[in-house]
Short mmCIF file of N, CA and C in Angstrom, two decimals:
data_model
loop_
_atom_site.label_atom_id
_atom_site.label_comp_id
_atom_site.label_asym_id
_atom_site.label_seq_id
_atom_site.Cartn_x
_atom_site.Cartn_y
_atom_site.Cartn_z
N ASP A 1 158.27 83.05 112.15
CA ASP A 1 157.14 83.18 112.65
C ASP A 1 156.26 83.20 113.42
N VAL A 2 156.44 82.42 114.66
CA VAL A 2 155.71 82.49 115.69
C VAL A 2 156.19 83.48 116.46
N LYS A 3 157.40 84.39 116.28
CA LYS A 3 157.59 85.39 117.51
C LYS A 3 156.50 86.39 117.08
N GLY A 4 157.60 86.43 115.43
CA GLY A 4 156.39 88.13 115.08
C GLY A 4 154.84 87.65 115.09
N ARG A 5 154.53 86.85 114.17
CA ARG A 5 152.53 86.85 113.20
C ARG A 5 151.92 85.79 114.40
N ARG A 6 151.94 85.01 115.21
CA ARG A 6 151.42 84.69 116.94
C ARG A 6 151.46 85.45 117.62
N LEU A 7 153.02 85.34 118.47
CA LEU A 7 153.10 85.68 119.58
C LEU A 7 152.55 87.58 119.83
N LEU A 8 153.36 88.04 119.30
CA LEU A 8 153.59 89.62 119.45
C LEU A 8 152.37 89.87 119.07
N PRO A 9 151.06 89.85 118.24
CA PRO A 9 149.65 90.27 117.69
C PRO A 9 148.88 90.33 119.49
N ARG A 10 149.55 89.31 119.98
CA ARG A 10 148.39 88.18 121.25
C ARG A 10 149.13 89.59 122.59
N ILE A 11 150.14 90.08 122.82
CA ILE A 11 151.11 90.37 123.58
C ILE A 11 150.63 91.65 123.72
N TRP A 12 150.14 92.61 121.71
CA TRP A 12 149.83 94.10 121.91
C TRP A 12 148.25 93.96 122.05
N ASP A 13 147.95 93.16 122.11
CA ASP A 13 146.59 93.47 122.25
C ASP A 13 146.14 93.74 124.16
N ALA A 14 147.21 92.63 124.78
CA ALA A 14 146.92 93.00 126.57
C ALA A 14 147.71 94.34 126.58
N VAL A 15 148.74 94.70 126.14
CA VAL A 15 149.36 95.97 126.41
C VAL A 15 148.28 97.29 125.46
N VAL A 16 147.47 97.20 124.69
CA VAL A 16 147.43 98.34 124.46
C VAL A 16 146.16 98.13 125.52
N ARG A 17 145.58 96.96 126.14
CA ARG A 17 144.20 97.32 126.89
C ARG A 17 144.55 98.13 128.45
N ARG A 18 145.75 97.76 128.76
CA ARG A 18 146.06 98.37 129.75
C ARG A 18 146.59 99.78 129.87
N PHE A 19 147.56 100.61 128.43
CA PHE A 19 147.97 101.05 128.19
C PHE A 19 147.72 101.56 127.15
N PRO A 20 146.05 102.54 127.21
CA PRO A 20 145.95 102.86 125.19
C PRO A 20 146.84 103.63 124.84
N GLN A 21 147.73 104.55 125.38
CA GLN A 21 148.16 106.16 124.57
C GLN A 21 149.61 104.90 124.13
N VAL A 22 149.98 103.98 124.40
CA VAL A 22 151.30 103.08 123.27
C VAL A 22 151.27 103.30 122.07
N LYS A 23 151.92 103.35 121.23
CA LYS A 23 152.61 103.04 119.66
C LYS A 23 153.15 101.92 119.87
N LEU A 24 153.09 100.81 118.87
CA LEU A 24 154.95 99.82 118.58
C LEU A 24 154.77 99.88 117.11
N SER A 25 155.77 99.70 116.20
CA SER A 25 157.11 99.70 115.65
C SER A 25 156.89 99.19 115.43
N VAL A 26 156.73 98.34 114.20
CA VAL A 26 157.83 96.96 113.83
C VAL A 26 158.27 97.21 112.33
N VAL A 27 159.51 96.85 112.79
CA VAL A 27 160.73 97.37 112.11
C VAL A 27 161.42 96.62 111.13
N GLY A 28 161.73 96.38 109.67
CA GLY A 28 162.35 95.50 109.96
C GLY A 28 161.89 93.99 109.60
N SER A 29 160.52 94.43 108.86
CA SER A 29 159.45 93.21 109.09
C SER A 29 160.48 92.66 107.82
N GLY A 30 160.39 93.02 106.82
CA GLY A 30 160.82 92.78 105.12
C GLY A 30 158.96 91.91 104.41
N CYS A 31 158.36 92.89 105.48
CA CYS A 31 156.82 92.14 104.81
C CYS A 31 156.04 93.60 104.42
N PRO A 32 155.09 93.77 103.90
CA PRO A 32 154.16 94.88 103.52
C PRO A 32 153.33 95.77 104.30
N SER A 33 153.35 96.60 104.39
CA SER A 33 152.72 97.08 105.95
C SER A 33 150.64 95.78 105.89
N GLY A 34 150.44 96.12 104.98
CA GLY A 34 149.12 95.38 105.13
C GLY A 34 149.02 94.12 105.31
N GLN A 35 150.05 93.09 105.12
CA GLN A 35 150.48 92.16 105.15
C GLN A 35 150.58 92.43 106.81
N VAL A 36 151.34 92.55 107.40
CA VAL A 36 151.92 93.36 109.00
C VAL A 36 151.02 93.40 109.85
N LEU A 37 150.05 94.06 108.78
CA LEU A 37 148.62 94.99 109.97
C LEU A 37 147.68 93.66 110.54
N GLN A 38 147.93 92.91 108.98
CA GLN A 38 146.62 91.95 109.20
C GLN A 38 146.50 90.68 110.36
N ASP A 39 147.72 90.99 110.90
CA ASP A 39 147.86 89.88 111.59
C ASP A 39 147.59 90.47 113.68
N PHE A 40 147.44 92.02 113.57
CA PHE A 40 146.72 92.61 114.75
C PHE A 40 144.93 92.52 114.61
N SER A 41 144.88 92.01 115.49
CA SER A 41 143.16 92.71 116.07
C SER A 41 142.69 94.05 115.42
N PRO A 42 142.02 94.38 114.57
CA PRO A 42 141.58 95.76 113.92
C PRO A 42 141.43 97.10 115.09
N ASP A 43 141.41 96.34 116.38
CA ASP A 43 141.04 98.07 117.51
C ASP A 43 142.27 97.96 117.82
N VAL A 44 143.57 97.19 118.01
CA VAL A 44 144.76 97.76 118.01
C VAL A 44 145.71 98.15 116.65
N ARG A 45 145.77 98.10 115.52
CA ARG A 45 146.18 98.16 114.44
C ARG A 45 145.96 99.84 113.87
N PRO A 46 145.52 100.86 114.68
CA PRO A 46 145.70 102.11 114.57
C PRO A 46 146.93 102.60 115.72
N THR A 47 147.47 101.26 116.28
CA THR A 47 148.80 101.85 117.70
C THR A 47 149.84 101.04 116.98
N VAL A 48 150.10 100.37 115.82
CA VAL A 48 150.91 100.11 114.83
C VAL A 48 151.60 100.55 113.67
N SER A 49 152.77 100.92 113.65
CA SER A 49 153.61 101.57 112.42
C SER A 49 154.26 100.69 112.20
N VAL A 50 154.67 100.29 110.23
CA VAL A 50 155.19 98.93 109.95
C VAL A 50 156.04 99.75 109.45
N VAL A 51 157.67 99.33 109.46
CA VAL A 51 158.73 99.85 108.93
C VAL A 51 159.17 98.58 107.82
N PRO A 52 159.15 97.98 106.75
CA PRO A 52 159.50 96.45 106.04
C PRO A 52 160.49 97.11 105.93
N ARG A 53 161.97 97.96 106.15
CA ARG A 53 162.74 97.72 105.84
C ARG A 53 163.10 99.28 106.03
N ILE A 54 164.77 98.96 106.55
CA ILE A 54 166.01 100.21 107.37
C ILE A 54 167.08 99.82 106.32
N ALA A 55 167.42 101.21 105.96
CA ALA A 55 168.23 101.73 104.46
C ALA A 55 169.70 101.35 104.76
N ASN A 56 169.46 101.75 106.08
CA ASN A 56 170.93 102.68 106.46
C ASN A 56 170.97 103.26 108.44
N GLU A 57 172.74 102.57 107.84
CA GLU A 57 172.58 102.34 110.29
C GLU A 57 172.16 104.22 110.32
N SER A 58 172.24 104.51 109.73
CA SER A 58 171.44 106.47 110.30
C SER A 58 169.93 105.82 110.80
N ASP A 59 169.44 105.57 109.80
CA ASP A 59 168.27 105.37 109.37
C ASP A 59 168.07 104.71 111.34
N MET A 60 168.54 103.71 110.99
CA MET A 60 168.22 103.26 111.97
C MET A 60 168.72 103.24 113.80
N ALA A 61 169.95 103.63 113.52
CA ALA A 61 169.99 105.02 114.69
C ALA A 61 168.79 106.07 115.08
N ALA A 62 168.34 106.41 114.24
CA ALA A 62 166.81 107.76 114.72
C ALA A 62 166.04 106.56 115.36
N CYS A 63 165.84 105.48 114.10
CA CYS A 63 164.73 104.50 114.74
C CYS A 63 164.89 104.52 116.23
N TYR A 64 166.66 103.91 116.50
CA TYR A 64 166.44 103.38 118.37
C TYR A 64 166.46 105.10 118.99
N ARG A 65 166.31 106.06 118.62
CA ARG A 65 167.06 107.00 119.28
C ARG A 65 165.25 107.55 119.77
N ASP A 66 164.05 107.10 118.71
CA ASP A 66 162.65 107.87 118.64
C ASP A 66 162.33 106.75 119.53
N HIS A 67 162.81 105.16 120.30
CA HIS A 67 161.30 104.67 120.34
C HIS A 67 162.50 104.14 122.24
N ASP A 68 161.48 103.58 123.34
CA ASP A 68 161.96 103.50 124.27
C ASP A 68 161.94 101.80 124.55
N ILE A 69 161.76 100.92 123.96
CA ILE A 69 161.57 99.55 123.92
C ILE A 69 161.42 99.15 123.06
N PHE A 70 162.71 98.19 123.15
CA PHE A 70 163.20 97.04 121.82
C PHE A 70 162.81 95.65 122.02
N LEU A 71 162.61 94.62 121.23
CA LEU A 71 162.61 93.70 121.52
C LEU A 71 162.94 92.77 120.07
#
């Protein structure tokens, strides 16, 4: 709860202010997109995509290939 719901949205606000072109994917949250997005400020929500669940290893491998940084 602390890492995902309190800390990450505040960190993401700071990242977007410094690098407005960045995108964040929240993968494996186990929660619906709307529920996750409400923790982020409205200004940065367009930069966040949510994938509540990864169904298999090949989808996870594709996710790893498509991203540069992982938390």
